[in-house]
mmCIF file of C-alpha atoms in Angstrom:
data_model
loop_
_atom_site.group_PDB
_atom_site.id
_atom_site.type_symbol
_atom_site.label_atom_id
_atom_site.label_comp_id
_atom_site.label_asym_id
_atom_site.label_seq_id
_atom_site.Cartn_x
_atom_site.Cartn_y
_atom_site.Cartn_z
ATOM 1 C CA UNK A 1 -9.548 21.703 8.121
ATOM 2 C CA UNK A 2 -10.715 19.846 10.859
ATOM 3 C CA UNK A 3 -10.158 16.269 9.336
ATOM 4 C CA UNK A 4 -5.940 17.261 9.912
ATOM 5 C CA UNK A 5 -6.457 17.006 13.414
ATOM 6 C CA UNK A 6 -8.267 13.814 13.359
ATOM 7 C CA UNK A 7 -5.442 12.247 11.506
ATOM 8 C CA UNK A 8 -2.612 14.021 13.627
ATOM 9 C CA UNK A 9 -4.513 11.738 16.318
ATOM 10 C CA UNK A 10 -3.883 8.735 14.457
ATOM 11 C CA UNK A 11 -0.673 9.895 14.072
ATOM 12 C CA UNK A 12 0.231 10.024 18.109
ATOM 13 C CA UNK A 13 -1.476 6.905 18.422
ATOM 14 C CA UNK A 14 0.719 5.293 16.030
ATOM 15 C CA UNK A 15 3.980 7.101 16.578
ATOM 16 C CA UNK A 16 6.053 4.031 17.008
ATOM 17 C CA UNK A 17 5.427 1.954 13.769
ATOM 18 C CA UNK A 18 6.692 5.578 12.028
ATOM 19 C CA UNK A 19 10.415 5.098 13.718
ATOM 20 C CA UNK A 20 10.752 1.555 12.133
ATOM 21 C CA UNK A 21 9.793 2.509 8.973
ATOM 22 C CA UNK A 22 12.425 3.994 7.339
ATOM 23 C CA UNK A 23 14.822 1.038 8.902
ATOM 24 C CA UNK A 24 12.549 -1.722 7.465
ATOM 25 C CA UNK A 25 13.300 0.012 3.973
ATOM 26 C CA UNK A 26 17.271 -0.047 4.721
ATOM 27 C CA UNK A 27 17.528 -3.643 5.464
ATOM 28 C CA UNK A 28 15.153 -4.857 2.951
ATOM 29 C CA UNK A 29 17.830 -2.438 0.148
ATOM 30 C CA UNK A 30 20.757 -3.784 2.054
ATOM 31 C CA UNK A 31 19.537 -7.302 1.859
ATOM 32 C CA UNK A 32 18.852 -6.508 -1.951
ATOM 33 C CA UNK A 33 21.738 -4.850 -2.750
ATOM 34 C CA UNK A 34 24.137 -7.959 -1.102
ATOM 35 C CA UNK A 35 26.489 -9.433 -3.587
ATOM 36 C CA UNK A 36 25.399 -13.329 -3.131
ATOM 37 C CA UNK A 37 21.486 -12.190 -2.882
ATOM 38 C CA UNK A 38 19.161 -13.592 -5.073
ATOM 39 C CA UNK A 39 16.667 -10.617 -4.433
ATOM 40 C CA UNK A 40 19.255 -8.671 -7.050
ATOM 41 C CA UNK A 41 17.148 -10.742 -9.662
ATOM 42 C CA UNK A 42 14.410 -8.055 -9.170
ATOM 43 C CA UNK A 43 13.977 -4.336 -10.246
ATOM 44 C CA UNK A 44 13.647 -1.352 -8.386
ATOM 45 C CA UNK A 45 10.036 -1.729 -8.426
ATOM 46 C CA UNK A 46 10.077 -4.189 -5.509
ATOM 47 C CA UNK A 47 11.818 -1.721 -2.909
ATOM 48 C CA UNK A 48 8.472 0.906 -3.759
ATOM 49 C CA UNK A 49 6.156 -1.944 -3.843
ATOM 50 C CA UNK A 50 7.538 -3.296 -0.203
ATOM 51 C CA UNK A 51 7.428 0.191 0.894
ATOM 52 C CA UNK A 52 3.381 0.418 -0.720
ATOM 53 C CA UNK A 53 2.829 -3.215 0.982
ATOM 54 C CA UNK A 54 4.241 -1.852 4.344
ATOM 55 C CA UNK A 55 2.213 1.359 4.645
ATOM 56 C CA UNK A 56 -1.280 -0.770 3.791
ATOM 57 C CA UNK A 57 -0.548 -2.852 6.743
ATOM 58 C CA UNK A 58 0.418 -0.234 9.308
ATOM 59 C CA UNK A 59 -2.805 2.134 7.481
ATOM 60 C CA UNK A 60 -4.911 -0.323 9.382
ATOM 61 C CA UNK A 61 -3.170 0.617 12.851
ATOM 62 C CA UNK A 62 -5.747 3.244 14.422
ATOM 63 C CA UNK A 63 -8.492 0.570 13.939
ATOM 64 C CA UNK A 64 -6.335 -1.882 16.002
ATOM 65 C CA UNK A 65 -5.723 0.803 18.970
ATOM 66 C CA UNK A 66 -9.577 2.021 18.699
ATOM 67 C CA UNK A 67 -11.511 1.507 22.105
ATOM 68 C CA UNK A 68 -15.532 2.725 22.739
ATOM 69 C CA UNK A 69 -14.363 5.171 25.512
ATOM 70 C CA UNK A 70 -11.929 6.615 23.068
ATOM 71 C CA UNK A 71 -14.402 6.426 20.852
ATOM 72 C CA UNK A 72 -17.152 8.455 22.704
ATOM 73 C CA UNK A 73 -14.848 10.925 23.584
ATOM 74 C CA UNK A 74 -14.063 12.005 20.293
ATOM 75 C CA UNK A 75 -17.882 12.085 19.242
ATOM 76 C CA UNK A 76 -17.901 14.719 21.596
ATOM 77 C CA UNK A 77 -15.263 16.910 19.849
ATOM 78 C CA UNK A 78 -16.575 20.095 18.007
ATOM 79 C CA UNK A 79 -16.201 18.236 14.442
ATOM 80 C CA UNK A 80 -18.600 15.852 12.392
ATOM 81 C CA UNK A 81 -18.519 12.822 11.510
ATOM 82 C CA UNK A 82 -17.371 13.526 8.015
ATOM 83 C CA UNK A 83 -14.677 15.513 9.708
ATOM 84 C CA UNK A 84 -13.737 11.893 11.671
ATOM 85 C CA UNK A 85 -13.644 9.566 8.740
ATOM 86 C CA UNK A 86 -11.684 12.133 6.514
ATOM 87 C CA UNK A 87 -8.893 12.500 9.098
ATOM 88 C CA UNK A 88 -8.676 8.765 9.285
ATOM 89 C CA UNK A 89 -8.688 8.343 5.352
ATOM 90 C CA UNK A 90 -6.216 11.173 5.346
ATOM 91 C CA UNK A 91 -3.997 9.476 7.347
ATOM 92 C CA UNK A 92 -4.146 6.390 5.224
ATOM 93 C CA UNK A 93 -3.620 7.765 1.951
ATOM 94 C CA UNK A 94 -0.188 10.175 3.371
ATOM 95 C CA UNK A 95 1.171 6.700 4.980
ATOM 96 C CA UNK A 96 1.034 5.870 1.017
ATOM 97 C CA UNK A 97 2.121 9.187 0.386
ATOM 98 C CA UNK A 98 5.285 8.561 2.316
ATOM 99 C CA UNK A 99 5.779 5.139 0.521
ATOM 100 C CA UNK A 100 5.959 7.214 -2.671
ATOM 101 C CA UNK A 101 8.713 8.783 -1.598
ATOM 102 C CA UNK A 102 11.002 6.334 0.248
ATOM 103 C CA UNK A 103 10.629 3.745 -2.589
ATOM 104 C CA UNK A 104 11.314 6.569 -4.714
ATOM 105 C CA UNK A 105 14.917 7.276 -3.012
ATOM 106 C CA UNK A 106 14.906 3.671 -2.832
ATOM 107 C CA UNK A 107 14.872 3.220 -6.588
ATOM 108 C CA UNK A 108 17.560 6.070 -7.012
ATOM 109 C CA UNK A 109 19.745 4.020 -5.251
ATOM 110 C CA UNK A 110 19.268 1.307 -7.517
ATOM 111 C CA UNK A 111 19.518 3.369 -10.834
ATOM 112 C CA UNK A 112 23.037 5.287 -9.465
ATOM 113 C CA UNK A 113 24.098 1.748 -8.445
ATOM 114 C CA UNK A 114 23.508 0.721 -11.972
ATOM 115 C CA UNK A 115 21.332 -2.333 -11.019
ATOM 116 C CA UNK A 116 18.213 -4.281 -12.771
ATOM 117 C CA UNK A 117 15.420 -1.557 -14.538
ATOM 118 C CA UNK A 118 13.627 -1.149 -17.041
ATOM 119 C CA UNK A 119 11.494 1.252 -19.041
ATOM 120 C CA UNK A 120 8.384 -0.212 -17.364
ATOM 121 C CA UNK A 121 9.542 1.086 -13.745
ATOM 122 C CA UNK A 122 7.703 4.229 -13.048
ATOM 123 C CA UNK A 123 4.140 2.835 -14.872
ATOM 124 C CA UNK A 124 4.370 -0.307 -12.616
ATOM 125 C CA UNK A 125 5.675 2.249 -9.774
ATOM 126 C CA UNK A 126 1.795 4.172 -10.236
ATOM 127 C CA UNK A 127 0.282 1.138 -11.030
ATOM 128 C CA UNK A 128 1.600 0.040 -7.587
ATOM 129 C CA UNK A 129 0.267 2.921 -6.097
ATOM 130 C CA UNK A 130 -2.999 2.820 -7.167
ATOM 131 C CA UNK A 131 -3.743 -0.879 -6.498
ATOM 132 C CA UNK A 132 -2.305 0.237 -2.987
ATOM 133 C CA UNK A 133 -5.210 2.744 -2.947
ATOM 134 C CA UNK A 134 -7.695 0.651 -3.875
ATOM 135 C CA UNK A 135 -6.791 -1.721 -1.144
ATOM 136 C CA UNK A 136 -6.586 0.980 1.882
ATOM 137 C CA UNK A 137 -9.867 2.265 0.863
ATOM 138 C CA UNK A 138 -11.067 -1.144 0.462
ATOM 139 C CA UNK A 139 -9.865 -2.120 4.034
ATOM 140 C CA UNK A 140 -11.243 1.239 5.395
ATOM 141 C CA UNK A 141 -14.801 0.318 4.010
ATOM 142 C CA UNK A 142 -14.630 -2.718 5.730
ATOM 143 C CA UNK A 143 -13.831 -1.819 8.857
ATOM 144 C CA UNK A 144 -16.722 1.123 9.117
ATOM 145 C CA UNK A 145 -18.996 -1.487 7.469
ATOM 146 C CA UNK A 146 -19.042 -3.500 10.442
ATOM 147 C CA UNK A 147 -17.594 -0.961 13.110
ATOM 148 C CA UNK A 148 -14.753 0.136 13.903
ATOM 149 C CA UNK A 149 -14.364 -1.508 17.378
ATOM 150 C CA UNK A 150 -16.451 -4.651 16.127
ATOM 151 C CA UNK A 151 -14.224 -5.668 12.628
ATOM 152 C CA UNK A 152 -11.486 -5.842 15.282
ATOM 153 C CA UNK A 153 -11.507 -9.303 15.568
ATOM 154 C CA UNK A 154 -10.555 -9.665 11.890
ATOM 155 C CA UNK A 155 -7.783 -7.055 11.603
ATOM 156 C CA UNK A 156 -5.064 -9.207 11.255
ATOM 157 C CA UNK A 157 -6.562 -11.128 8.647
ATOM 158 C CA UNK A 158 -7.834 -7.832 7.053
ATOM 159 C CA UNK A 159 -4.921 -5.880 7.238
ATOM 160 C CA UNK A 160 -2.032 -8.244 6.315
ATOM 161 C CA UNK A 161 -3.527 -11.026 3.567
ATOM 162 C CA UNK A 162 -4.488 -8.187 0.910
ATOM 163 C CA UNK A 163 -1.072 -7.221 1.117
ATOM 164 C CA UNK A 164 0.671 -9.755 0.939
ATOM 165 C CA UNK A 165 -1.389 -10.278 -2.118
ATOM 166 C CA UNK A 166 -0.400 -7.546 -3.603
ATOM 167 C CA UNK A 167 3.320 -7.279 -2.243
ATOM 168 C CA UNK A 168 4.025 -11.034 -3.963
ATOM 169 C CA UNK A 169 2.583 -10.548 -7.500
ATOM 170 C CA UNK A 170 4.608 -6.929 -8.171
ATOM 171 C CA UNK A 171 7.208 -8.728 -6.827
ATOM 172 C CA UNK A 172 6.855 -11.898 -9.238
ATOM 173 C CA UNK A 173 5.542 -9.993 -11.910
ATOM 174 C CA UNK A 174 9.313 -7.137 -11.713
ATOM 175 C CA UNK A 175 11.237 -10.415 -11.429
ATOM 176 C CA UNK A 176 9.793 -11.591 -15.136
ATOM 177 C CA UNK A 177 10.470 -8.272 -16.683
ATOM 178 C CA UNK A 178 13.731 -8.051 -15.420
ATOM 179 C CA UNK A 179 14.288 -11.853 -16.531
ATOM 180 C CA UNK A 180 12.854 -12.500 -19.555
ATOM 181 C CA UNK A 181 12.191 -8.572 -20.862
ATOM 182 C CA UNK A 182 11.901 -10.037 -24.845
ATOM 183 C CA UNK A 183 9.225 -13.169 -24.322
ATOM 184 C CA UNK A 184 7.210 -10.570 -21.302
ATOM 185 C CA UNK A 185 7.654 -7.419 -23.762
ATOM 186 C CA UNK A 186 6.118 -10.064 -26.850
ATOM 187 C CA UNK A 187 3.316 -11.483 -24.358
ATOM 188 C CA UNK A 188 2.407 -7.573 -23.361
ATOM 189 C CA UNK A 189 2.946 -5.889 -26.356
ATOM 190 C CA UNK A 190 -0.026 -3.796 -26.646
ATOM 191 C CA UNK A 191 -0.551 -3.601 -22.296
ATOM 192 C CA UNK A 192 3.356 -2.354 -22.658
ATOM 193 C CA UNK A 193 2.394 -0.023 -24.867
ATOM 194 C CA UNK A 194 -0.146 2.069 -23.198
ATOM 195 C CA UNK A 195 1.212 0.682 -19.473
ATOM 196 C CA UNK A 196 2.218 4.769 -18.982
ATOM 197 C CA UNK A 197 -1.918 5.752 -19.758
ATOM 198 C CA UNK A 198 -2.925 2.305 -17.347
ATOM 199 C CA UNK A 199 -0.910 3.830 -14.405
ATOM 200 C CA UNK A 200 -2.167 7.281 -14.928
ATOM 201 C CA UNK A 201 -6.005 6.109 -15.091
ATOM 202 C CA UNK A 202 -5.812 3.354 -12.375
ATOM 203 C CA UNK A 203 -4.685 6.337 -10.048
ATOM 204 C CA UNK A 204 -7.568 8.452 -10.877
ATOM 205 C CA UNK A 205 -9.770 6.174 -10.530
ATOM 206 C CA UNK A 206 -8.054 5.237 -7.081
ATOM 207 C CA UNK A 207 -8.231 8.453 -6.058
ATOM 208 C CA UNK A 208 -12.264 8.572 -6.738
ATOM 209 C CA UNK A 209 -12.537 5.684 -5.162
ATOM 210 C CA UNK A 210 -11.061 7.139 -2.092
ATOM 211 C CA UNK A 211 -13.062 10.539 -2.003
ATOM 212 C CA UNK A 212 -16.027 8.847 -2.718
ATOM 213 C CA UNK A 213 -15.819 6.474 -0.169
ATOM 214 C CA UNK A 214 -15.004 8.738 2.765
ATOM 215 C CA UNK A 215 -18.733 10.153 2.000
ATOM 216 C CA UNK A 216 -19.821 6.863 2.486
ATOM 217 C CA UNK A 217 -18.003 5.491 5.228
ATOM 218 C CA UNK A 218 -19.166 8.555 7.134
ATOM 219 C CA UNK A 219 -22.387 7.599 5.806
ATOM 220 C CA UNK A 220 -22.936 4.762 7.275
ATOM 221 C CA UNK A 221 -21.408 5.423 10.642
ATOM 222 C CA UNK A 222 -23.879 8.239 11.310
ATOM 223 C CA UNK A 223 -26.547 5.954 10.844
ATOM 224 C CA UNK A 224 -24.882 3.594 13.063
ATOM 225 C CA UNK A 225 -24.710 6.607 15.516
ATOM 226 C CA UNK A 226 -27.821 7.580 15.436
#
């Protein structure tokens, strides 16, 4: 598939964020995990959400490092546009991919460590994941709306404020559970009770989301091309 070497570019351009990404995740345990921390009030959802909030800033990377002569030199590969736009939602959606993982090993630290969790973890954990979805594709839409070297201007507003957004209320949102499980478990009875079926469909439908707006995004860039 030609869209996997499109995101392998993204990849090499981007190379360096990938090497600090694993150490980010080790000091933000660590600092968790430190006997006088008040982070310990939180449950292993917030290492997978940081790890979620992470990757949708550092998805946005290829738009940052995109210049017109790069640009017109990979029009002129033997690929379509389609082919383009996939590679670069591919590479989004496996820097998620990766977040799954590390925040899962980050979790299984905190379980064999015996520390705050709950039976809500893994629905929050997918419900995580999907609102990361949404906001990648979201942030991809945005930036082939308006161009991928023009929307430049606004990519650190773009990239970091839906985030942080999102990083903040799992965060807040774990730290209730974990604090007051009875009065949160009265307040959310019936959402508690199908919070397993929530996760499951909010990642389908992030998933649509995504496919259908990589024929979109490509879409509208080969009008804008032509």
């Amino acid at each position: 598939m030609r869209a996997l070497h499109f995101m392998k570019i993204d990849y090499v351009k981007t190379k360096q964020q990938m090497i600090v990404t694993p150490l980010i995740l080790l000091l933000i345990v660590g600092i968790m995990m430190a006997p006088d921390s008040d982070i310990r009030e939180y449950s292993a959802v917030v290492p997978f959400s940081y790890m979620v909030f992470m990757m949708i800033i550092f998805s946005c990377s290829p738009f940052g490092s995109c210049r017109r002569e790069e640009t017109g030199f990979l029009q002129l590969l033997p690929a379509t546009t389609r082919d383009r736009v996939a590679g670069r939602f591919l590479y989004g959606i496996s820097l998620l991919m990766i977040a799954t993982v590390l925040g899962a090993g980050a979790m299984a630290v905190f379980w064999l460590l015996g520390l705050q969790s709950s039976a809500w973890d893994i629905p929050l954990c997918l419900l995580a994941l999907a609102i990361g979805i949404f906001i990648m594709t979201a942030e991809y839409v945005f930036f082939y709306l308006f161009g991928e070297n023009t929307a430049q201007n606004l990519l650190g507003i773009v990239r970091v404020l839906p985030g942080m957004c999102f990083f903040f209320i799992t965060a807040q949102l774990s730290k209730e559970i974990v604090k007051e499980p009875d009065k949160m478990m009265q307040g959310m009875e019936t959402v508690g009770r199908y919070l397993n079926l929530i996760g499951g469909i909010a990642l389908a439908a992030s998933l649509i989301m995504f496919v259908a707006a990589i024929g979109l995004c490509a879409a509208m860039t080969d009008k804008r091309d032509c």
